[in-house]
Amino acid sequence: MSEIYLDNSATTRPYDEVVEEMARVYREHYGNPASAHHRGVDAEAVIRNAKKTIADTMRVSPSDIYFTSGGTESDNWALMGIAEGYCRSGKHLITTKIEHPAILQTMQHLEKDGYRVTYLSVDEKGQIDPQELKSAITPETILVSIMHTNNEMGAVQPIEEIG
């Protein structure tokens, strides 16, 4: 019986080459990259080279590349970082009612910390009304966080129009 796996938006099987390279790195470069000894310096070089490869591909600086353990940590880190970094400019955030729990729960946490969050409704297609978004933006708005393609419904937001 062959498997039909339809949850690639949550977890996608990595290419065999990726698994082999990860195993090689785990075997050969296992030092703590924050350590000053040989193994640590070696591990730090591997990370630095990986950042450079990714940065070159994306045409950004290696200092713009951060590694996290996954999407939830990345979402949390981005939202909390923007909120804390821009709180002097305002404490208003905008998102949708159908965001990933990593976004919604972080927004709820920020509300407890004194931020005001506007949760945009969606229509029968799962899309926001760009005019509702435009009306929600105030001088206090520091972040609009809208998922391009919803992982549960498949709804695609009109990102160009939103921008």
PDB file of C-alpha atoms in Angstrom:
ATOM      1  CA  MET A   1       0.000   0.000   0.000  1.00  0.00           C
ATOM      2  CA  SER A   2       1.561   3.294  -1.050  1.00  0.00           C
ATOM      3  CA  GLU A   3       1.224   6.407   1.037  1.00  0.00           C
ATOM      4  CA  ILE A   4      -0.478   9.564  -0.170  1.00  0.00           C
ATOM      5  CA  TYR A   5       0.746  12.441   1.974  1.00  0.00           C
ATOM      6  CA  LEU A   6      -1.220  15.687   1.668  1.00  0.00           C
ATOM      7  CA  ASP A   7       0.233  17.803   4.489  1.00  0.00           C
ATOM      8  CA  ASN A   8       3.298  19.291   2.818  1.00  0.00           C
ATOM      9  CA  SER A   9       2.373  22.757   4.050  1.00  0.00           C
ATOM     10  CA  ALA A  10       3.021  21.543   7.607  1.00  0.00           C
ATOM     11  CA  THR A  11       6.009  19.267   7.044  1.00  0.00           C
ATOM     12  CA  THR A  12       7.661  18.444   3.763  1.00  0.00           C
ATOM     13  CA  ARG A  13       9.962  15.470   3.367  1.00  0.00           C
ATOM     14  CA  PRO A  14      13.468  16.801   2.718  1.00  0.00           C
ATOM     15  CA  TYR A  15      15.464  15.756  -0.314  1.00  0.00           C
ATOM     16  CA  ASP A  16      17.796  12.811   0.323  1.00  0.00           C
ATOM     17  CA  GLU A  17      20.772  15.062  -0.483  1.00  0.00           C
ATOM     18  CA  VAL A  18      19.723  17.431   2.315  1.00  0.00           C
ATOM     19  CA  VAL A  19      19.426  14.603   4.837  1.00  0.00           C
ATOM     20  CA  GLU A  20      22.832  13.241   3.797  1.00  0.00           C
ATOM     21  CA  GLU A  21      24.474  16.669   4.126  1.00  0.00           C
ATOM     22  CA  MET A  22      22.858  17.250   7.523  1.00  0.00           C
ATOM     23  CA  ALA A  23      24.073  13.846   8.726  1.00  0.00           C
ATOM     24  CA  ARG A  24      27.594  14.651   7.500  1.00  0.00           C
ATOM     25  CA  VAL A  25      27.583  17.984   9.326  1.00  0.00           C
ATOM     26  CA  TYR A  26      26.246  16.376  12.516  1.00  0.00           C
ATOM     27  CA  ARG A  27      28.992  13.727  12.361  1.00  0.00           C
ATOM     28  CA  GLU A  28      31.919  15.969  11.401  1.00  0.00           C
ATOM     29  CA  HIS A  29      31.131  19.474  12.710  1.00  0.00           C
ATOM     30  CA  TYR A  30      29.451  18.851  16.038  1.00  0.00           C
ATOM     31  CA  GLY A  31      31.215  21.507  18.102  1.00  0.00           C
ATOM     32  CA  ASN A  32      29.428  24.346  19.857  1.00  0.00           C
ATOM     33  CA  PRO A  33      29.813  27.278  17.430  1.00  0.00           C
ATOM     34  CA  ALA A  34      30.103  29.673  20.388  1.00  0.00           C
ATOM     35  CA  SER A  35      33.169  27.836  21.732  1.00  0.00           C
ATOM     36  CA  ALA A  36      36.741  28.990  21.093  1.00  0.00           C
ATOM     37  CA  HIS A  37      38.200  25.475  20.694  1.00  0.00           C
ATOM     38  CA  HIS A  38      38.866  23.814  17.327  1.00  0.00           C
ATOM     39  CA  ARG A  39      35.515  21.998  17.136  1.00  0.00           C
ATOM     40  CA  GLY A  40      33.630  25.206  17.924  1.00  0.00           C
ATOM     41  CA  VAL A  41      35.543  27.292  15.394  1.00  0.00           C
ATOM     42  CA  ASP A  42      34.925  24.568  12.799  1.00  0.00           C
ATOM     43  CA  ALA A  43      31.171  24.501  13.521  1.00  0.00           C
ATOM     44  CA  GLU A  44      31.010  28.294  13.359  1.00  0.00           C
ATOM     45  CA  ALA A  45      32.664  28.212   9.913  1.00  0.00           C
ATOM     46  CA  VAL A  46      30.028  25.750   8.681  1.00  0.00           C
ATOM     47  CA  ILE A  47      27.248  28.079   9.851  1.00  0.00           C
ATOM     48  CA  ARG A  48      28.970  31.130   8.376  1.00  0.00           C
ATOM     49  CA  ASN A  49      29.349  29.351   5.011  1.00  0.00           C
ATOM     50  CA  ALA A  50      25.703  28.243   5.045  1.00  0.00           C
ATOM     51  CA  LYS A  51      24.602  31.819   5.736  1.00  0.00           C
ATOM     52  CA  LYS A  52      26.750  33.096   2.878  1.00  0.00           C
ATOM     53  CA  THR A  53      25.329  30.519   0.455  1.00  0.00           C
ATOM     54  CA  ILE A  54      21.751  31.405   1.392  1.00  0.00           C
ATOM     55  CA  ALA A  55      22.467  35.145   1.373  1.00  0.00           C
ATOM     56  CA  ASP A  56      24.099  34.982  -2.055  1.00  0.00           C
ATOM     57  CA  THR A  57      21.101  33.077  -3.411  1.00  0.00           C
ATOM     58  CA  MET A  58      18.672  35.609  -1.950  1.00  0.00           C
ATOM     59  CA  ARG A  59      20.897  38.604  -2.783  1.00  0.00           C
ATOM     60  CA  VAL A  60      21.021  39.807   0.824  1.00  0.00           C
ATOM     61  CA  SER A  61      23.750  40.195   3.411  1.00  0.00           C
ATOM     62  CA  PRO A  62      24.711  37.137   5.490  1.00  0.00           C
ATOM     63  CA  SER A  63      23.956  39.269   8.561  1.00  0.00           C
ATOM     64  CA  ASP A  64      20.304  39.262   7.418  1.00  0.00           C
ATOM     65  CA  ILE A  65      20.078  35.456   7.706  1.00  0.00           C
ATOM     66  CA  TYR A  66      18.940  33.891  10.996  1.00  0.00           C
ATOM     67  CA  PHE A  67      18.421  30.223  11.736  1.00  0.00           C
ATOM     68  CA  THR A  68      15.519  29.196  13.964  1.00  0.00           C
ATOM     69  CA  SER A  69      14.047  25.875  14.975  1.00  0.00           C
ATOM     70  CA  GLY A  70      10.905  26.377  12.900  1.00  0.00           C
ATOM     71  CA  GLY A  71       8.048  28.575  11.745  1.00  0.00           C
ATOM     72  CA  THR A  72       6.431  29.150  15.124  1.00  0.00           C
ATOM     73  CA  GLU A  73       9.662  30.412  16.649  1.00  0.00           C
ATOM     74  CA  SER A  74      10.286  32.580  13.587  1.00  0.00           C
ATOM     75  CA  ASP A  75       6.786  34.100  13.712  1.00  0.00           C
ATOM     76  CA  ASN A  76       7.053  34.770  17.431  1.00  0.00           C
ATOM     77  CA  TRP A  77      10.518  36.273  17.134  1.00  0.00           C
ATOM     78  CA  ALA A  78       9.522  38.542  14.230  1.00  0.00           C
ATOM     79  CA  LEU A  79       6.345  39.851  15.874  1.00  0.00           C
ATOM     80  CA  MET A  80       7.903  40.367  19.288  1.00  0.00           C
ATOM     81  CA  GLY A  81      10.967  41.983  17.729  1.00  0.00           C
ATOM     82  CA  ILE A  82       8.920  44.447  15.665  1.00  0.00           C
ATOM     83  CA  ALA A  83       6.636  45.240  18.614  1.00  0.00           C
ATOM     84  CA  GLU A  84       9.510  45.902  20.990  1.00  0.00           C
ATOM     85  CA  GLY A  85      11.670  47.639  18.393  1.00  0.00           C
ATOM     86  CA  TYR A  86       8.989  50.048  17.219  1.00  0.00           C
ATOM     87  CA  CYS A  87       6.892  50.556  20.376  1.00  0.00           C
ATOM     88  CA  ARG A  88       7.963  54.219  20.551  1.00  0.00           C
ATOM     89  CA  SER A  89       6.346  54.774  17.156  1.00  0.00           C
ATOM     90  CA  GLY A  90       3.058  53.127  18.095  1.00  0.00           C
ATOM     91  CA  LYS A  91       1.418  50.103  19.660  1.00  0.00           C
ATOM     92  CA  HIS A  92      -1.098  49.130  16.999  1.00  0.00           C
ATOM     93  CA  LEU A  93      -0.842  45.857  15.063  1.00  0.00           C
ATOM     94  CA  ILE A  94      -3.061  44.455  12.323  1.00  0.00           C
ATOM     95  CA  THR A  95      -3.610  40.829  11.344  1.00  0.00           C
ATOM     96  CA  THR A  96      -6.459  38.598  10.171  1.00  0.00           C
ATOM     97  CA  LYS A  97      -8.799  36.319  12.077  1.00  0.00           C
ATOM     98  CA  ILE A  98      -7.520  33.294  10.123  1.00  0.00           C
ATOM     99  CA  GLU A  99      -3.784  33.532  10.793  1.00  0.00           C
ATOM    100  CA  HIS A 100      -1.696  30.623  12.008  1.00  0.00           C
ATOM    101  CA  PRO A 101      -1.939  30.089  15.793  1.00  0.00           C
ATOM    102  CA  ALA A 102       1.709  31.173  16.090  1.00  0.00           C
ATOM    103  CA  ILE A 103       0.636  34.645  14.942  1.00  0.00           C
ATOM    104  CA  LEU A 104      -2.704  34.796  16.759  1.00  0.00           C
ATOM    105  CA  GLN A 105      -1.296  33.645  20.092  1.00  0.00           C
ATOM    106  CA  THR A 106       1.609  36.094  19.871  1.00  0.00           C
ATOM    107  CA  MET A 107      -0.817  38.910  19.040  1.00  0.00           C
ATOM    108  CA  GLN A 108      -2.928  37.951  22.078  1.00  0.00           C
ATOM    109  CA  HIS A 109       0.214  38.024  24.218  1.00  0.00           C
ATOM    110  CA  LEU A 110       1.071  41.476  22.894  1.00  0.00           C
ATOM    111  CA  GLU A 111      -2.454  42.671  23.720  1.00  0.00           C
ATOM    112  CA  LYS A 112      -1.799  41.707  27.349  1.00  0.00           C
ATOM    113  CA  ASP A 113       1.352  43.849  27.145  1.00  0.00           C
ATOM    114  CA  GLY A 114      -0.675  46.912  26.124  1.00  0.00           C
ATOM    115  CA  TYR A 115      -0.699  46.664  22.339  1.00  0.00           C
ATOM    116  CA  ARG A 116      -3.916  47.186  20.382  1.00  0.00           C
ATOM    117  CA  VAL A 117      -4.563  44.551  17.708  1.00  0.00           C
ATOM    118  CA  THR A 118      -7.059  44.816  14.864  1.00  0.00           C
ATOM    119  CA  TYR A 119      -8.221  41.421  13.587  1.00  0.00           C
ATOM    120  CA  LEU A 120      -9.519  41.739  10.019  1.00  0.00           C
ATOM    121  CA  SER A 121     -12.462  39.624   8.906  1.00  0.00           C
ATOM    122  CA  VAL A 122     -12.397  37.558   5.731  1.00  0.00           C
ATOM    123  CA  ASP A 123     -15.028  36.908   3.071  1.00  0.00           C
ATOM    124  CA  GLU A 124     -16.371  33.546   1.867  1.00  0.00           C
ATOM    125  CA  LYS A 125     -13.128  33.012  -0.086  1.00  0.00           C
ATOM    126  CA  GLY A 126     -11.053  33.607   3.036  1.00  0.00           C
ATOM    127  CA  GLN A 127      -9.750  36.941   1.744  1.00  0.00           C
ATOM    128  CA  ILE A 128      -9.581  40.261   3.540  1.00  0.00           C
ATOM    129  CA  ASP A 129     -11.064  43.425   2.102  1.00  0.00           C
ATOM    130  CA  PRO A 130      -8.102  45.676   1.245  1.00  0.00           C
ATOM    131  CA  GLN A 131     -10.308  48.712   1.952  1.00  0.00           C
ATOM    132  CA  GLU A 132     -10.987  47.415   5.481  1.00  0.00           C
ATOM    133  CA  LEU A 133      -7.230  47.109   5.960  1.00  0.00           C
ATOM    134  CA  LYS A 134      -6.641  50.620   4.636  1.00  0.00           C
ATOM    135  CA  SER A 135      -9.266  51.971   7.040  1.00  0.00           C
ATOM    136  CA  ALA A 136      -7.700  50.107   9.970  1.00  0.00           C
ATOM    137  CA  ILE A 137      -4.248  51.674   9.526  1.00  0.00           C
ATOM    138  CA  THR A 138      -3.568  54.555  11.898  1.00  0.00           C
ATOM    139  CA  PRO A 139      -0.496  56.669  12.688  1.00  0.00           C
ATOM    140  CA  GLU A 140       0.060  54.239  15.595  1.00  0.00           C
ATOM    141  CA  THR A 141       0.202  51.147  13.314  1.00  0.00           C
ATOM    142  CA  ILE A 142       3.658  49.575  13.378  1.00  0.00           C
ATOM    143  CA  LEU A 143       2.957  46.207  11.737  1.00  0.00           C
ATOM    144  CA  VAL A 144       0.545  44.517   9.352  1.00  0.00           C
ATOM    145  CA  SER A 145       0.928  40.726   9.433  1.00  0.00           C
ATOM    146  CA  ILE A 146      -1.112  38.874   6.818  1.00  0.00           C
ATOM    147  CA  MET A 147      -0.398  35.331   5.686  1.00  0.00           C
ATOM    148  CA  HIS A 148      -0.091  35.151   1.889  1.00  0.00           C
ATOM    149  CA  THR A 149      -1.632  31.672   1.586  1.00  0.00           C
ATOM    150  CA  ASN A 150      -3.602  30.167   4.444  1.00  0.00           C
ATOM    151  CA  ASN A 151      -2.296  26.738   5.411  1.00  0.00           C
ATOM    152  CA  GLU A 152      -5.737  25.393   6.398  1.00  0.00           C
ATOM    153  CA  MET A 153      -8.052  26.869   3.762  1.00  0.00           C
ATOM    154  CA  GLY A 154      -5.699  27.575   0.883  1.00  0.00           C
ATOM    155  CA  ALA A 155      -7.072  31.123   0.651  1.00  0.00           C
ATOM    156  CA  VAL A 156      -4.666  33.420  -1.172  1.00  0.00           C
ATOM    157  CA  GLN A 157      -4.602  37.046  -0.059  1.00  0.00           C
ATOM    158  CA  PRO A 158      -4.395  39.861  -2.650  1.00  0.00           C
ATOM    159  CA  ILE A 159      -0.861  40.747  -1.543  1.00  0.00           C
ATOM    160  CA  GLU A 160      -0.091  43.239  -4.333  1.00  0.00           C
ATOM    161  CA  GLU A 161      -3.271  45.154  -3.601  1.00  0.00           C
ATOM    162  CA  ILE A 162      -2.615  44.949   0.145  1.00  0.00           C
ATOM    163  CA  GLY A 163       0.887  46.356  -0.399  1.00  0.00           C
TER     164      GLY A 163
END
